[in-house]
Tab-separated table of C-alpha atoms and ligand atoms in Angstrom:
chain	number	residue	atom	x	y	z
U	1	MET	CA	94.628	76.957	81.866
U	2	LYS	CA	91.553	78.762	80.680
U	3	PRO	CA	88.313	79.281	82.604
U	4	VAL	CA	85.352	76.985	82.170
U	5	ASP	CA	82.566	78.356	79.960
U	6	PHE	CA	80.455	81.084	81.496
U	7	ASP	CA	77.793	83.563	80.447
U	8	TYR	CA	79.045	87.156	80.426
U	9	HIS	CA	76.723	89.971	81.530
U	10	ALA	CA	77.543	93.690	81.338
U	11	PRO	CA	74.719	95.581	83.076
U	12	ARG	CA	74.476	99.324	82.417
U	13	THR	CA	72.829	100.232	85.735
U	14	VAL	CA	73.200	99.190	89.371
U	15	SER	CA	69.579	98.024	89.391
U	16	GLY	CA	70.371	95.844	86.364
U	17	ALA	CA	73.348	94.331	88.213
U	18	LEU	CA	71.198	93.682	91.298
U	19	ALA	CA	68.550	91.969	89.146
U	20	LEU	CA	71.233	89.662	87.729
U	21	LEU	CA	72.589	88.907	91.206
U	22	ALA	CA	69.050	88.186	92.467
U	23	ARG	CA	68.569	85.808	89.553
U	24	TYR	CA	71.895	83.964	89.536
U	25	GLY	CA	73.116	84.347	93.173
U	26	ARG	CA	75.681	81.665	94.032
U	27	GLU	CA	76.207	80.779	90.366
U	28	ALA	CA	77.521	84.301	89.656
U	29	GLN	CA	80.709	86.241	90.324
U	30	VAL	CA	81.011	90.010	90.088
U	31	LEU	CA	83.911	91.128	87.886
U	32	ALA	CA	85.453	94.439	89.050
U	33	GLY	CA	89.182	95.021	88.381
U	34	GLY	CA	89.655	91.320	87.650
U	35	GLN	CA	93.100	91.336	89.334
U	36	SER	CA	92.158	88.431	91.593
U	37	LEU	CA	89.077	86.925	89.960
U	38	VAL	CA	90.550	86.372	86.504
U	39	GLN	CA	93.513	84.410	87.913
U	40	LEU	CA	91.187	82.307	90.056
U	41	MET	CA	88.985	81.557	87.057
U	42	ASN	CA	91.983	80.723	84.873
U	43	MET	CA	93.197	78.298	87.538
U	44	ARG	CA	89.621	76.988	87.825
U	45	SER	CA	89.562	77.638	91.564
U	46	ARG	CA	86.381	79.550	90.785
U	47	GLN	CA	83.995	78.323	88.132
U	48	PRO	CA	81.084	80.763	87.986
U	49	ALA	CA	78.381	79.988	85.422
U	50	HIS	CA	77.711	83.744	85.161
U	51	VAL	CA	80.143	86.661	85.288
U	52	ILE	CA	78.582	90.058	86.017
U	53	ASP	CA	80.970	92.757	84.790
U	54	VAL	CA	80.323	95.971	86.751
U	55	ASN	CA	82.942	98.058	84.928
U	56	GLY	CA	80.240	99.936	82.999
U	57	LEU	CA	78.576	101.207	86.188
U	58	ASN	CA	79.938	104.752	86.264
U	59	GLU	CA	77.635	105.563	89.178
U	60	LEU	CA	79.916	103.351	91.338
U	61	ALA	CA	83.103	105.184	90.355
U	62	SER	CA	82.727	108.478	92.233
U	63	VAL	CA	84.727	109.999	95.110
U	64	ASP	CA	82.643	112.529	97.129
U	65	LYS	CA	82.666	114.359	100.423
U	66	LYS	CA	79.149	114.121	101.861
U	67	ASP	CA	77.523	114.398	105.308
U	68	GLY	CA	80.875	114.658	107.092
U	69	GLU	CA	82.214	111.539	105.365
U	70	LEU	CA	84.245	110.538	102.357
U	71	HIS	CA	82.112	108.350	100.058
U	72	LEU	CA	83.924	106.029	97.668
U	73	GLY	CA	82.037	104.115	95.011
U	74	SER	CA	83.067	100.472	95.044
U	75	LEU	CA	84.431	100.740	91.488
U	76	VAL	CA	86.924	103.489	92.366
U	77	ARG	CA	90.306	102.244	91.165
U	78	GLN	CA	93.129	101.850	93.656
U	79	ALA	CA	95.219	104.227	91.493
U	80	THR	CA	92.518	106.887	91.879
U	81	LEU	CA	92.775	106.626	95.662
U	82	GLU	CA	96.504	107.134	95.340
U	83	ARG	CA	96.222	110.258	93.184
U	84	SER	CA	92.978	111.971	94.231
U	85	PRO	CA	93.566	115.325	96.029
U	86	LEU	CA	90.218	114.786	97.816
U	87	VAL	CA	91.359	111.422	99.201
U	88	ALA	CA	94.754	112.882	100.171
U	89	GLU	CA	93.015	115.648	102.085
U	90	SER	CA	90.127	113.646	103.588
U	91	CYS	CA	91.714	110.263	104.154
U	92	PRO	CA	95.510	110.427	103.855
U	93	LEU	CA	95.883	107.002	105.486
U	94	LEU	CA	94.087	105.384	102.562
U	95	ALA	CA	96.119	107.247	99.958
U	96	GLU	CA	99.345	106.083	101.586
U	97	THR	CA	98.145	102.528	102.174
U	98	VAL	CA	97.162	101.974	98.559
U	99	SER	CA	100.646	102.817	97.311
U	100	TYR	CA	101.809	99.511	98.849
U	101	ILE	CA	99.482	97.370	96.708
U	102	GLY	CA	101.092	95.357	93.915
U	103	SER	CA	102.345	97.353	90.932
U	104	PRO	CA	100.957	100.459	89.179
U	105	GLN	CA	99.342	98.136	86.623
U	106	VAL	CA	97.495	96.223	89.375
U	107	ARG	CA	96.385	99.476	91.010
U	108	ASN	CA	95.181	100.905	87.672
U	109	ARG	CA	92.624	98.105	87.391
U	110	GLY	CA	92.052	96.913	90.980
U	111	THR	CA	89.135	98.533	92.807
U	112	VAL	CA	88.421	99.440	96.408
U	113	GLY	CA	85.308	97.215	96.428
U	114	GLY	CA	87.143	94.301	94.846
U	115	SER	CA	89.879	94.362	97.465
U	116	LEU	CA	87.351	94.429	100.313
U	117	ALA	CA	85.146	91.730	98.766
U	118	TYR	CA	88.127	89.488	98.042
U	119	ALA	CA	89.088	89.701	101.743
U	120	SER	CA	92.677	88.531	101.683
U	121	PRO	CA	93.731	88.507	105.371
U	122	ASN	CA	96.997	90.297	104.499
U	123	ALA	CA	95.598	92.918	102.139
U	124	GLU	CA	96.195	96.605	102.679
U	125	ILE	CA	92.763	98.156	101.985
U	126	PRO	CA	90.852	95.839	104.368
U	127	THR	CA	93.369	96.628	107.144
U	128	ALA	CA	93.069	100.378	106.575
U	129	ALA	CA	89.253	100.044	106.440
U	130	VAL	CA	89.229	98.478	109.931
U	131	ALA	CA	91.535	101.176	111.331
U	132	LEU	CA	89.490	103.923	109.685
U	133	ASP	CA	86.155	102.605	111.020
U	134	ALA	CA	84.839	102.399	107.460
U	135	GLU	CA	81.222	101.580	106.761
U	136	ILE	CA	80.656	99.220	103.854
U	137	ILE	CA	77.388	99.546	101.932
U	138	LEU	CA	75.850	96.370	100.511
U	139	SER	CA	72.940	96.658	98.076
U	140	SER	CA	70.469	94.099	96.787
U	141	GLN	CA	66.900	94.053	95.509
U	142	ARG	CA	65.935	93.510	99.162
U	143	GLY	CA	67.390	96.923	100.098
U	144	GLN	CA	70.614	98.341	101.434
U	145	ARG	CA	72.581	97.682	104.607
U	146	ALA	CA	75.681	99.216	106.168
U	147	VAL	CA	78.287	96.961	107.779
U	148	ALA	CA	81.187	98.204	109.911
U	149	ALA	CA	84.529	97.090	108.452
U	150	ALA	CA	85.381	95.343	111.741
U	151	ASP	CA	82.289	93.100	111.246
U	152	PHE	CA	82.662	92.609	107.501
U	153	PHE	CA	85.434	89.982	107.298
U	154	VAL	CA	84.529	86.457	108.439
U	155	GLU	CA	87.532	84.303	107.519
U	156	PRO	CA	90.170	84.317	104.752
U	157	PHE	CA	88.473	85.221	101.475
U	158	THR	CA	85.023	85.264	103.078
U	159	THR	CA	82.892	88.270	104.020
U	160	VAL	CA	79.305	88.853	105.098
U	161	ILE	CA	78.277	89.681	101.488
U	162	GLU	CA	75.227	87.570	100.545
U	163	PRO	CA	75.094	86.000	97.066
U	164	ASP	CA	72.506	88.545	95.864
U	165	GLU	CA	74.399	91.560	97.226
U	166	LEU	CA	76.698	94.036	95.513
U	167	LEU	CA	79.222	96.084	97.475
U	168	THR	CA	78.302	99.569	96.241
U	169	GLU	CA	80.013	102.109	98.485
U	170	VAL	CA	82.548	102.661	101.264
U	171	ARG	CA	82.028	105.514	103.732
U	172	LEU	CA	84.875	106.910	105.804
U	173	PRO	CA	84.634	109.435	108.633
U	174	LEU	CA	86.603	112.638	107.994
U	175	PRO	CA	89.539	113.214	110.349
U	176	ASP	CA	89.081	115.644	113.245
U	177	GLU	CA	91.723	118.105	114.304
U	178	ARG	CA	94.704	116.515	116.001
U	179	THR	CA	94.154	113.223	114.178
U	180	GLY	CA	97.222	111.351	113.000
U	181	TRP	CA	97.536	108.207	110.948
U	182	SER	CA	100.107	105.688	109.860
U	183	PHE	CA	100.401	102.507	107.795
U	184	ARG	CA	103.483	100.284	107.778
U	185	GLU	CA	104.120	96.868	106.286
U	186	VAL	CA	106.885	94.388	105.628
U	187	SER	CA	106.717	92.234	102.524
U	188	ARG	CA	109.248	89.955	100.885
U	189	ARG	CA	109.265	91.961	97.661
U	190	VAL	CA	107.874	95.381	96.791
U	191	ASN	CA	104.852	94.080	94.874
U	192	ASP	CA	103.927	91.338	97.319
U	193	LEU	CA	101.196	91.211	99.884
U	194	PRO	CA	102.632	92.032	103.311
U	195	ILE	CA	103.839	89.351	105.697
U	196	ALA	CA	102.487	91.673	108.387
U	197	ALA	CA	101.111	95.209	108.427
U	198	ALA	CA	99.784	97.722	110.938
U	199	ALA	CA	97.478	100.713	110.525
U	200	ALA	CA	96.651	103.306	113.177
U	201	VAL	CA	94.343	106.321	113.437
U	202	LEU	CA	95.005	108.285	116.632
U	203	ARG	CA	93.391	111.473	117.936
U	204	LEU	CA	94.956	113.650	120.629
U	205	SER	CA	93.075	115.874	123.087
U	206	ASP	CA	94.071	119.492	123.605
U	207	ASP	CA	96.128	118.393	126.621
U	208	LEU	CA	97.879	115.866	124.336
U	209	THR	CA	96.415	112.778	125.982
U	210	ILE	CA	95.169	110.119	123.567
U	211	ARG	CA	91.494	110.828	122.909
U	212	SER	CA	90.753	107.978	120.527
U	213	LEU	CA	92.667	105.237	118.771
U	214	ARG	CA	91.944	102.546	116.231
U	215	LEU	CA	94.725	100.074	115.573
U	216	ALA	CA	94.497	97.211	113.045
U	217	LEU	CA	96.944	94.452	112.142
U	218	ALA	CA	97.186	92.255	109.047
U	219	GLY	CA	98.979	88.969	108.439
U	220	VAL	CA	98.577	87.709	112.000
U	221	GLY	CA	95.086	86.200	111.871
U	222	SER	CA	92.407	84.949	109.525
U	223	THR	CA	91.111	88.495	108.922
U	224	PRO	CA	92.473	91.980	109.602
U	225	LEU	CA	92.371	92.309	113.400
U	226	ARG	CA	91.393	95.299	115.484
U	227	CYS	CA	93.600	95.547	118.602
U	228	LEU	CA	91.012	96.348	121.238
U	229	GLN	CA	93.322	95.662	124.190
U	230	ALA	CA	95.946	98.140	123.027
U	231	GLU	CA	93.227	100.685	122.289
U	232	ARG	CA	91.772	100.277	125.792
U	233	ASP	CA	95.244	100.558	127.348
U	234	LEU	CA	96.053	103.807	125.587
U	235	VAL	CA	92.834	105.832	125.270
U	236	GLY	CA	92.600	108.487	127.988
U	237	ALA	CA	96.286	108.155	128.837
U	238	ALA	CA	99.229	110.395	128.049
U	239	VAL	CA	101.481	109.385	125.165
U	240	PRO	CA	103.696	106.831	126.934
U	241	ASP	CA	107.319	107.708	127.661
U	242	ASP	CA	108.422	104.268	126.461
U	243	GLY	CA	107.430	105.136	122.866
U	244	PHE	CA	104.593	102.572	122.844
U	245	THR	CA	106.800	99.498	123.370
U	246	VAL	CA	104.706	98.085	126.234
U	247	ALA	CA	101.410	98.776	124.413
U	248	ALA	CA	102.718	97.039	121.278
U	249	LYS	CA	103.771	93.981	123.277
U	250	ARG	CA	100.308	93.791	124.828
U	251	ALA	CA	98.694	94.270	121.395
U	252	VAL	CA	100.238	91.060	120.062
U	253	VAL	CA	100.609	88.915	123.195
U	254	GLU	CA	97.432	86.889	122.584
U	255	LEU	CA	98.056	86.414	118.860
U	256	ASP	CA	98.995	83.030	117.481
U	257	PRO	CA	99.589	83.602	113.766
U	258	PRO	CA	99.867	80.533	111.544
U	259	SER	CA	103.172	79.570	109.942
U	260	ASP	CA	103.237	79.178	106.178
U	261	MET	CA	105.649	79.164	103.234
U	262	HIS	CA	106.110	82.945	103.560
U	263	ALA	CA	106.960	83.216	107.276
U	264	PRO	CA	106.801	81.385	110.593
U	265	GLY	CA	104.027	82.532	112.935
U	266	GLU	CA	106.510	83.797	115.538
U	267	TYR	CA	108.169	86.011	112.944
U	268	ARG	CA	104.799	87.482	111.904
U	269	LYS	CA	104.068	88.209	115.552
U	270	ALA	CA	107.438	89.890	116.092
U	271	LEU	CA	106.941	91.984	112.953
U	272	ALA	CA	103.454	93.003	114.071
U	273	GLU	CA	104.860	94.214	117.392
U	274	VAL	CA	107.555	96.327	115.745
U	275	LEU	CA	105.155	97.708	113.121
U	276	THR	CA	102.707	98.629	115.892
U	277	VAL	CA	105.397	100.672	117.644
U	278	HIS	CA	106.234	102.495	114.408
U	279	THR	CA	102.619	103.222	113.407
U	280	LEU	CA	101.705	104.517	116.873
U	281	ARG	CA	104.749	106.786	116.978
U	282	GLU	CA	104.157	108.134	113.493
U	283	ALA	CA	100.403	108.617	114.050
U	284	THR	CA	101.150	110.541	117.268
U	285	GLU	CA	103.677	112.767	115.540
U	286	ARG	CA	101.237	113.487	112.722
U	287	ALA	CA	98.408	114.185	115.194
U	288	ARG	CA	100.633	116.756	116.926
U	289	ARG	CA	101.445	118.431	113.617
U	290	HIS	CA	97.822	118.286	112.453
U	291	GLY	CA	96.775	120.038	115.659
U	292	GLU	CA	99.297	122.790	114.990
U	293	SER	CA	98.214	123.221	111.338
U	294	ALA	CA	95.245	125.458	110.546
U	295	ASP	CA	95.126	124.140	106.993
U	296	GLY	CA	94.033	120.548	107.582
U	297	PRO	CA	95.965	117.309	107.812
U	298	ALA	CA	99.727	117.670	107.680
U	299	ARG	CA	101.112	116.089	104.524
U	300	VAL	CA	104.247	114.398	105.697
U	301	ASP	CA	106.785	112.808	103.443
U	302	ASP	CA	109.595	112.033	105.808
U	303	GLY	CA	110.773	108.878	104.071
U	304	ALA	CA	109.551	106.956	107.097
U	305	ASN	CA	108.141	104.014	105.156
U	306	THR	CA	111.500	102.909	103.970
U	307	ASP	CA	110.589	99.258	103.576
U	308	ARG	CA	108.781	100.124	100.288
C	1	LIG	C1	100.485	90.783	90.551
C	1	LIG	C2	99.459	91.151	91.605
C	1	LIG	C3	99.898	91.696	92.799
C	1	LIG	C4	98.963	92.037	93.781
C	1	LIG	N1	99.424	92.563	94.955
C	1	LIG	C5	98.538	92.913	95.915
C	1	LIG	C6	98.978	93.499	97.134
C	1	LIG	O1	100.168	93.719	97.368
C	1	LIG	N2	98.029	93.813	98.052
C	1	LIG	C7	96.680	93.615	97.826
C	1	LIG	O2	95.863	93.929	98.695
C	1	LIG	N3	96.242	93.077	96.679
C	1	LIG	C8	97.130	92.729	95.727
C	1	LIG	N4	96.664	92.195	94.546
C	1	LIG	C9	95.200	92.014	94.377
C	1	LIG	C10	94.594	93.326	93.867
C	1	LIG	O3	94.655	94.342	94.847
C	1	LIG	C11	93.126	93.160	93.483
C	1	LIG	O4	92.805	94.352	92.868
C	1	LIG	C12	92.099	92.947	94.558
C	1	LIG	O5	92.386	91.867	95.400
C	1	LIG	C13	90.750	92.616	93.926
C	1	LIG	O6	90.213	93.765	93.363
C	1	LIG	P1	89.579	93.725	91.928
C	1	LIG	O7	88.862	95.025	91.758
C	1	LIG	O8	90.602	93.383	90.925
C	1	LIG	O9	88.471	92.570	92.092
C	1	LIG	P2	88.160	91.287	91.211
C	1	LIG	O10	89.377	90.487	90.981
C	1	LIG	O11	87.361	91.682	90.020
C	1	LIG	O12	87.195	90.527	92.239
C	1	LIG	C14	87.704	89.925	93.412
C	1	LIG	C15	86.534	89.258	94.169
C	1	LIG	O13	85.671	90.264	94.715
C	1	LIG	C16	84.347	90.125	94.186
C	1	LIG	N5	83.851	91.500	93.937
C	1	LIG	C17	84.515	92.481	93.272
C	1	LIG	N6	83.805	93.615	93.317
C	1	LIG	C18	82.680	93.352	94.016
C	1	LIG	C19	81.557	94.135	94.397
C	1	LIG	N7	81.455	95.442	94.070
C	1	LIG	N8	80.572	93.552	95.107
C	1	LIG	C20	80.659	92.232	95.441
C	1	LIG	N9	81.703	91.434	95.121
C	1	LIG	C21	82.698	91.992	94.407
C	1	LIG	C22	84.496	89.316	92.924
C	1	LIG	O14	83.313	88.640	92.595
C	1	LIG	C23	85.631	88.391	93.297
C	1	LIG	O15	85.144	87.337	94.076
C	1	LIG	C24	97.566	91.841	93.548
C	1	LIG	C25	97.136	91.314	92.312
C	1	LIG	C26	98.064	90.960	91.356
C	1	LIG	C27	97.575	90.406	90.052
């Protein structure tokens, strides 16, 4: 099938894009990498009367370290996140996470903003954004607002973005010393969205107790989920002798994932539990090494993510 007729707009500035969004609102769709939108339009699941192509907005394509944060323009390609030395140094979790998305061709076009705005409940970048405590910047002619990633996703394929708003930037806190990270997923095939995934960012104190933790799961709910219970159980405590098996069980006990053609709900839940154990162990190990390294985050390639 081909899309229904639409008017194509290619603004040259962000203010031009915001003017178009203010004018056309619900009738418009923003075109970023097109890796999801073009398929939806071809299948006529989405029939926008206006397509606003933001690919000419170079001001949204930068990666910067600013004010103790990593700032990513929404148009930064997923492949850039994978290859950027600045991202590898400042946010290694994101660099690793992105390598799981689709194929190199998908990552060459797909953008960080597009993945967040599309809000697939299984997608990698939204899950990492929740674990990383990312702040998502939404701009419109009415002004700008910052939304925490944990508050950004409403239900599958729905976010808090208003029809006149453009996702313009993602801000990520830089890792402190003794911070470790991990992302793991299981998918049916290498290029597929995960059946379930887990992401963890864990900071150790000098006495090696857990100082802070953010744990997020994908594929087990209608949005990426932050595991507050497991975080509460573990923060302030020593790294458990059981290798996080009890914490992982408690992290998933309340979950009731839906069954679908890809996997039964119980299987998703079991996967989430196992992936939680692995991410917490790996994040702890990396936090220990990061604390020992004077040169910044330890770059670890231990072949641990063998399901890729
Ligand atoms: C074969 C294939 C395999 C894939 N595998 C995976 C995978 O394993 N994991 C995964 O996470 N994804 C996967 N994807 C999806 C891919 O990551 C997309 O890049 C992503 O979902 C959308 O990003 P995009 O930049 O292409 O956005 P688009 O497709 O251009 O847009 C997606 C939606 O977001 C909106 N939007 C885009 N940018 C903005 C913005 N700045 N402000 C407001 N709204 C905006 C659009 O209007 C549209 O509704 C796959 C895609 C394909 C084709």
